Coordinates of N, CA and C and ligand atoms in Angstrom, one line a residue:
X1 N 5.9 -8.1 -12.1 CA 4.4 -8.2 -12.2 C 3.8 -6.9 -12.8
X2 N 4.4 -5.6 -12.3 CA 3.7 -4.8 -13.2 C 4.0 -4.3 -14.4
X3 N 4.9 -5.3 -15.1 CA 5.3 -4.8 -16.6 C 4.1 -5.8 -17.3
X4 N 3.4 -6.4 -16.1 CA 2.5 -7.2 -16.9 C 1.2 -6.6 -17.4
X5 N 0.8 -4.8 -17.1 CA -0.2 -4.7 -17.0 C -0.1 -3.5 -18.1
X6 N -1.3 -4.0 -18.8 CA -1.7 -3.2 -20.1 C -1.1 -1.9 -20.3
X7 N -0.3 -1.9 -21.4 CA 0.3 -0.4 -21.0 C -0.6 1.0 -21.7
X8 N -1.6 0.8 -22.4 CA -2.3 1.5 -22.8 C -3.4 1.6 -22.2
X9 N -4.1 1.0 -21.1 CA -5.1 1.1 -20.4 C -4.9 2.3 -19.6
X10 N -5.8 2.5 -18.7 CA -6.2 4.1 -17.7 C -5.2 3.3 -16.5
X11 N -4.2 4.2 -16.2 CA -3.8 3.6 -15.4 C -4.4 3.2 -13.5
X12 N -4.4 2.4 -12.9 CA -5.2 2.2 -11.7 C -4.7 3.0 -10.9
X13 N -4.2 4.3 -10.9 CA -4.2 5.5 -10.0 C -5.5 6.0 -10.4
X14 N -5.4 6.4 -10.8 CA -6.7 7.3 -11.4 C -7.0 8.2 -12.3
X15 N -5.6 8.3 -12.4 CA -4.9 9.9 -12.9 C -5.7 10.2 -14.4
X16 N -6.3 9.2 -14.8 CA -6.5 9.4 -16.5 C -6.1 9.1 -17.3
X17 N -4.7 8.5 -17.2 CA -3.7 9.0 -18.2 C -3.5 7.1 -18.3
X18 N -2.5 7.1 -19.4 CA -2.2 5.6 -19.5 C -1.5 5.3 -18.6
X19 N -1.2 3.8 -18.1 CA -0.3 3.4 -17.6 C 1.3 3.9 -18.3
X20 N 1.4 3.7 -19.4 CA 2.2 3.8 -19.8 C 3.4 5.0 -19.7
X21 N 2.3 6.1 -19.2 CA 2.8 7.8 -19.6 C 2.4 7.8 -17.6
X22 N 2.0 7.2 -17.4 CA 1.8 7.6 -15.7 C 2.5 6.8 -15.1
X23 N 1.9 5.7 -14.3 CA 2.8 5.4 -13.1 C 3.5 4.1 -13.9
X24 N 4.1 3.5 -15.0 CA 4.3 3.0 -15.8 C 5.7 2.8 -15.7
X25 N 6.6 4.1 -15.7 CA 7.7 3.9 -15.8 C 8.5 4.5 -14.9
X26 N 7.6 4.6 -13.8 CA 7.9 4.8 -12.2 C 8.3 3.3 -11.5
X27 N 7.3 2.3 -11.9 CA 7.3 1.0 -11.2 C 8.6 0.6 -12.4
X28 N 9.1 0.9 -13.2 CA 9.6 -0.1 -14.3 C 11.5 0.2 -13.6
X29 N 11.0 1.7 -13.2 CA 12.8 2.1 -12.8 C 13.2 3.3 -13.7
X30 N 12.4 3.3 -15.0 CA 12.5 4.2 -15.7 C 12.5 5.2 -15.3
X31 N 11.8 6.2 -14.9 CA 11.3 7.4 -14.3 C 11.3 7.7 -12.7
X32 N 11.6 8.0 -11.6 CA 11.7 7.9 -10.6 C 10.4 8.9 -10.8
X33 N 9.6 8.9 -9.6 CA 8.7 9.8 -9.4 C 9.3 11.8 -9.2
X34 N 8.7 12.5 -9.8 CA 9.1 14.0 -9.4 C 9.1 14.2 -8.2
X35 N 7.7 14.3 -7.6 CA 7.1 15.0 -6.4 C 6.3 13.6 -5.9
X36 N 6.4 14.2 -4.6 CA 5.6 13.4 -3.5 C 4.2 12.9 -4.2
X37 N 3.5 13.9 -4.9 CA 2.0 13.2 -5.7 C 2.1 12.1 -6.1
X38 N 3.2 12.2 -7.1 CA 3.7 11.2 -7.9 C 4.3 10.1 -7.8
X39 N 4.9 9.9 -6.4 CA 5.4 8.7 -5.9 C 4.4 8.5 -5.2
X40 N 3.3 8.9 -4.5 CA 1.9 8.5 -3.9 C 1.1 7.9 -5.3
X41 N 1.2 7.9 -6.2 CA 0.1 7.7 -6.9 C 1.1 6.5 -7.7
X42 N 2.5 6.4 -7.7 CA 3.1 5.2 -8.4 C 2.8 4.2 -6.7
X43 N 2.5 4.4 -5.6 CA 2.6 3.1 -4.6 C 1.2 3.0 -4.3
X44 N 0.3 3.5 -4.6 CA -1.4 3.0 -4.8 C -1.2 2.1 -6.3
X45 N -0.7 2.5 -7.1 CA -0.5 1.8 -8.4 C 0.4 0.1 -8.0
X46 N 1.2 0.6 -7.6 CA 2.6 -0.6 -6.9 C 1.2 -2.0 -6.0
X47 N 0.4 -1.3 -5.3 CA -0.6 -2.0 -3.8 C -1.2 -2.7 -4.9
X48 N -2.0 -2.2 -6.2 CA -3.4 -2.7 -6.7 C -2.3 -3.7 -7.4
X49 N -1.1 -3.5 -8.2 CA -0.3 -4.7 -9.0 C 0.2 -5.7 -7.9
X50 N 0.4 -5.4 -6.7 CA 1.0 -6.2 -5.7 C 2.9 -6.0 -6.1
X51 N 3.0 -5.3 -6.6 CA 4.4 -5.1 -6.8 C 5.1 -4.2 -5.4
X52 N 5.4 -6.0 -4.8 CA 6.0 -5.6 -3.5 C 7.9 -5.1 -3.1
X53 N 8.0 -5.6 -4.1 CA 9.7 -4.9 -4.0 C 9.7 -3.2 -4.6
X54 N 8.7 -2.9 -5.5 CA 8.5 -1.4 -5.8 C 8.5 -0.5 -4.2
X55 N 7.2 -1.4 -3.7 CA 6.2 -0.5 -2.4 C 8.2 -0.4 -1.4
X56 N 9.1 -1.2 -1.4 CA 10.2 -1.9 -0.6 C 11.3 -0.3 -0.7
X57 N 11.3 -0.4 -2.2 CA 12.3 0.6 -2.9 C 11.8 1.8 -2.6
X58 N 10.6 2.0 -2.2 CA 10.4 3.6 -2.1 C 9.9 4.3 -0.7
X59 N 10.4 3.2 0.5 CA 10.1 3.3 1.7 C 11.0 4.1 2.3
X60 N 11.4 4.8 2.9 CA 12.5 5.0 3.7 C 12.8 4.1 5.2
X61 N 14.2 3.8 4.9 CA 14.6 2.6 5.3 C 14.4 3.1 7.1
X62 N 14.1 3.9 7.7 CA 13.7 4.6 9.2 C 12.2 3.6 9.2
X63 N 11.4 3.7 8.2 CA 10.1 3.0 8.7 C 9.8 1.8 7.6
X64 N 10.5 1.1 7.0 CA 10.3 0.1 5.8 C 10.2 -1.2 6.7
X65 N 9.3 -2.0 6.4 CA 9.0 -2.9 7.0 C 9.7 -4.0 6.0
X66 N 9.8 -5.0 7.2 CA 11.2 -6.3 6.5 C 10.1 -6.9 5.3
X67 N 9.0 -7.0 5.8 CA 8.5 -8.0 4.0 C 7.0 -7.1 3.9
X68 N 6.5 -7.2 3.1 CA 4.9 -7.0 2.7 C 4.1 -8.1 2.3
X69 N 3.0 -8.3 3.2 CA 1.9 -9.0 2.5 C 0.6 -9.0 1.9
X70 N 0.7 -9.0 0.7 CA -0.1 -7.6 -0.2 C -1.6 -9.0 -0.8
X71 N -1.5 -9.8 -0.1 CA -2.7 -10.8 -0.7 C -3.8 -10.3 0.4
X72 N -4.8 -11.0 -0.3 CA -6.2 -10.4 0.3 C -7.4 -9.2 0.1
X73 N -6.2 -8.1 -0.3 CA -7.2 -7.1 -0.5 C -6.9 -6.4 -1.9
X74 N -8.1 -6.1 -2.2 CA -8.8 -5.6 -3.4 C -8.6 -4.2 -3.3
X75 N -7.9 -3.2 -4.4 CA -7.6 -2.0 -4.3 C -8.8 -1.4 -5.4
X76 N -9.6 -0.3 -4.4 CA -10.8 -0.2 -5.7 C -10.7 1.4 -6.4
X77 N -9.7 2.4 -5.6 CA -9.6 3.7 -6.1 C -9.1 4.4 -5.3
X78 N -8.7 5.7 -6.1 CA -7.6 6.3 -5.0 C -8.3 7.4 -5.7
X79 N -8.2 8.6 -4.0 CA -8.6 9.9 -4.5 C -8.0 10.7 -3.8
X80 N -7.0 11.8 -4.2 CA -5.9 12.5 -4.1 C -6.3 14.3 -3.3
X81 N -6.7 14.1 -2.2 CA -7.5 15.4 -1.3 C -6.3 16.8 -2.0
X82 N -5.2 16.8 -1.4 CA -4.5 17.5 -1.4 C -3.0 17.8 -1.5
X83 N -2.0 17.7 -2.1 CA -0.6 17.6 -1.6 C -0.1 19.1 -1.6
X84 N 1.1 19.5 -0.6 CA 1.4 20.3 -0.7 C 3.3 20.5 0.6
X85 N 4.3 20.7 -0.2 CA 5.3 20.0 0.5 C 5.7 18.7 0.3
X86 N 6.0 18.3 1.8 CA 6.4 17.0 1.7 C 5.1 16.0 1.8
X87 N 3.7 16.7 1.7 CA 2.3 16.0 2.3 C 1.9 15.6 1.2
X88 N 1.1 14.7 1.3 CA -0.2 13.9 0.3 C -0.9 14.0 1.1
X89 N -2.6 14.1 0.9 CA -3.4 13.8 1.4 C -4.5 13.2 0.3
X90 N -4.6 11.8 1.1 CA -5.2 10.9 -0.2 C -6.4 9.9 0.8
X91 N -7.5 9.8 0.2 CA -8.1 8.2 0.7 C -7.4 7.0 -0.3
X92 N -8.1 6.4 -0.1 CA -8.3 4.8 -1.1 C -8.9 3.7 -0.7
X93 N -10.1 3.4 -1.7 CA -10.9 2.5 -1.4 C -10.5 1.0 -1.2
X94 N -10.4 0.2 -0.9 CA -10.7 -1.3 -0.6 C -11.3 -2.2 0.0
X95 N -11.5 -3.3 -0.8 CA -12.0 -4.4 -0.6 C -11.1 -6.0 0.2
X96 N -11.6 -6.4 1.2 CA -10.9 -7.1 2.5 C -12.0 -7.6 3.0
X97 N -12.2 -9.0 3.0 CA -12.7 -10.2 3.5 C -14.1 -10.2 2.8
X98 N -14.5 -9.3 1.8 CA -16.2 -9.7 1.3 C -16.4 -7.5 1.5
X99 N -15.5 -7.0 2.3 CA -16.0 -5.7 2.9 C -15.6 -4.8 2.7
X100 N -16.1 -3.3 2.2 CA -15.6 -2.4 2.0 C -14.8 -1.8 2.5
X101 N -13.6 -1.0 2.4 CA -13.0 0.3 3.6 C -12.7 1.7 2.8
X102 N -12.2 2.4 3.8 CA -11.9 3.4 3.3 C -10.9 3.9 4.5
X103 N -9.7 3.7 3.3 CA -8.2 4.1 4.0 C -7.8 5.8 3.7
X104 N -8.1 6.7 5.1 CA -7.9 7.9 4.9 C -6.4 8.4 5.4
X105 N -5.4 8.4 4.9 CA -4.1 8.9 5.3 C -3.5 10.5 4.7
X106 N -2.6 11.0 5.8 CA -1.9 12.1 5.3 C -0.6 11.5 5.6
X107 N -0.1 11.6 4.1 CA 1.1 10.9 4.0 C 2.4 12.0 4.1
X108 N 3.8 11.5 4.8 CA 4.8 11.9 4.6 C 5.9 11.5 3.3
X109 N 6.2 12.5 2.9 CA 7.5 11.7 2.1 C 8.9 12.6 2.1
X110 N 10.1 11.9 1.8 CA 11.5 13.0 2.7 C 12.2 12.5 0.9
X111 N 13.0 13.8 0.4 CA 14.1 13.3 -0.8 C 15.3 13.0 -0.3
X112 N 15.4 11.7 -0.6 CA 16.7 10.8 -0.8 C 18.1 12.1 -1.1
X113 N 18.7 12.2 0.2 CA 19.7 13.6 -0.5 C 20.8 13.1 -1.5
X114 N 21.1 11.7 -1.9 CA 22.6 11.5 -2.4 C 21.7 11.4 -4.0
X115 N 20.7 10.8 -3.9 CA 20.3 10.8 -5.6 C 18.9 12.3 -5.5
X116 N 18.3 12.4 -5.0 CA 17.2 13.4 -5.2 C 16.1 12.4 -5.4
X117 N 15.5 11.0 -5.2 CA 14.4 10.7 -5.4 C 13.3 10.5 -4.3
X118 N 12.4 10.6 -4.0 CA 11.3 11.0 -3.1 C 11.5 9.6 -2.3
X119 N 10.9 9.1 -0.8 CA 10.9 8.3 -0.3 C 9.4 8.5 0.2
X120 N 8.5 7.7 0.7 CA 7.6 7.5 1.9 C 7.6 7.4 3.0
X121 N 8.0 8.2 4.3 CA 8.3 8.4 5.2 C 7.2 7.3 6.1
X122 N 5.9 8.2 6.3 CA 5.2 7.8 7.3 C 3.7 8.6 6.8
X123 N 2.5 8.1 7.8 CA 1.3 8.7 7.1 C 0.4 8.8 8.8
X124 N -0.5 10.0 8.6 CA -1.0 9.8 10.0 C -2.7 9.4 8.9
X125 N -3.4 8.2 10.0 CA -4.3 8.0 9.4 C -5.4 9.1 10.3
X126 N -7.2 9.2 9.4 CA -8.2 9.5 10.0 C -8.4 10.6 9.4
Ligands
ZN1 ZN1 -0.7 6.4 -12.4

């Protein structure tokens, strides 16, 4: 699903940049993400395409939940407070049932020791 999405457009992180050169060829398998930013900003990208075996692949298997159900809600923006370490600190706006939110998390993420690629551990919300 997300090789479906314009690869020259702004990509739906935020970042500026195209899909193409941003979270593009993070979801594709191409590029694993560097840093923790960057695997935060390819699984807000992964949420808004619904690309649920991406969100699957970059969980760490201690908190990965058996399926995702990614219908319903409307992903409207993501804004990136702070990262530093293993931390992200990010909101992101959405839309669920007619109604706005605002999902405020500080996220964990741990590197995969056998290959070196970032995981998403866990996030404390508020
Ligand atoms: Zn991106």
């Amino acid at each position: 699903m997300s090789l479906s999405y314009p690869p020259f457009k702004p990509c739906p992180c935020g970042s500026g940049r195209s899909f193409a050169v941003c979270c593009g060829p993070r979801l594709s398998g191409e590029r694993p993400a560097e840093t923790p930013e960057a695997l935060m900003r390819s699984r807000y990208t992964a949420f808004v395409l619904q690309d649920a075996p991406y969100l699957l692949a970059t969980w760490h298997p201690s908190t990965r939940p058996a399926t995702l159900d990614l219908g319903g809600t409307r992903w409207l923006g993501l804004t990136i407070h702070g990262a530093s370490g293993d931390r992200v600190r990010f909101s992101a706006r959405f839309q669920e049932d007619g109604r706005k939110h605002i999902l405020r998390e500080d996220s964990r993420f741990v590197q995969d020791e056998a290959e070196g690629r970032w995981l998403y551990l866990d996030g404390e919300h508020g």
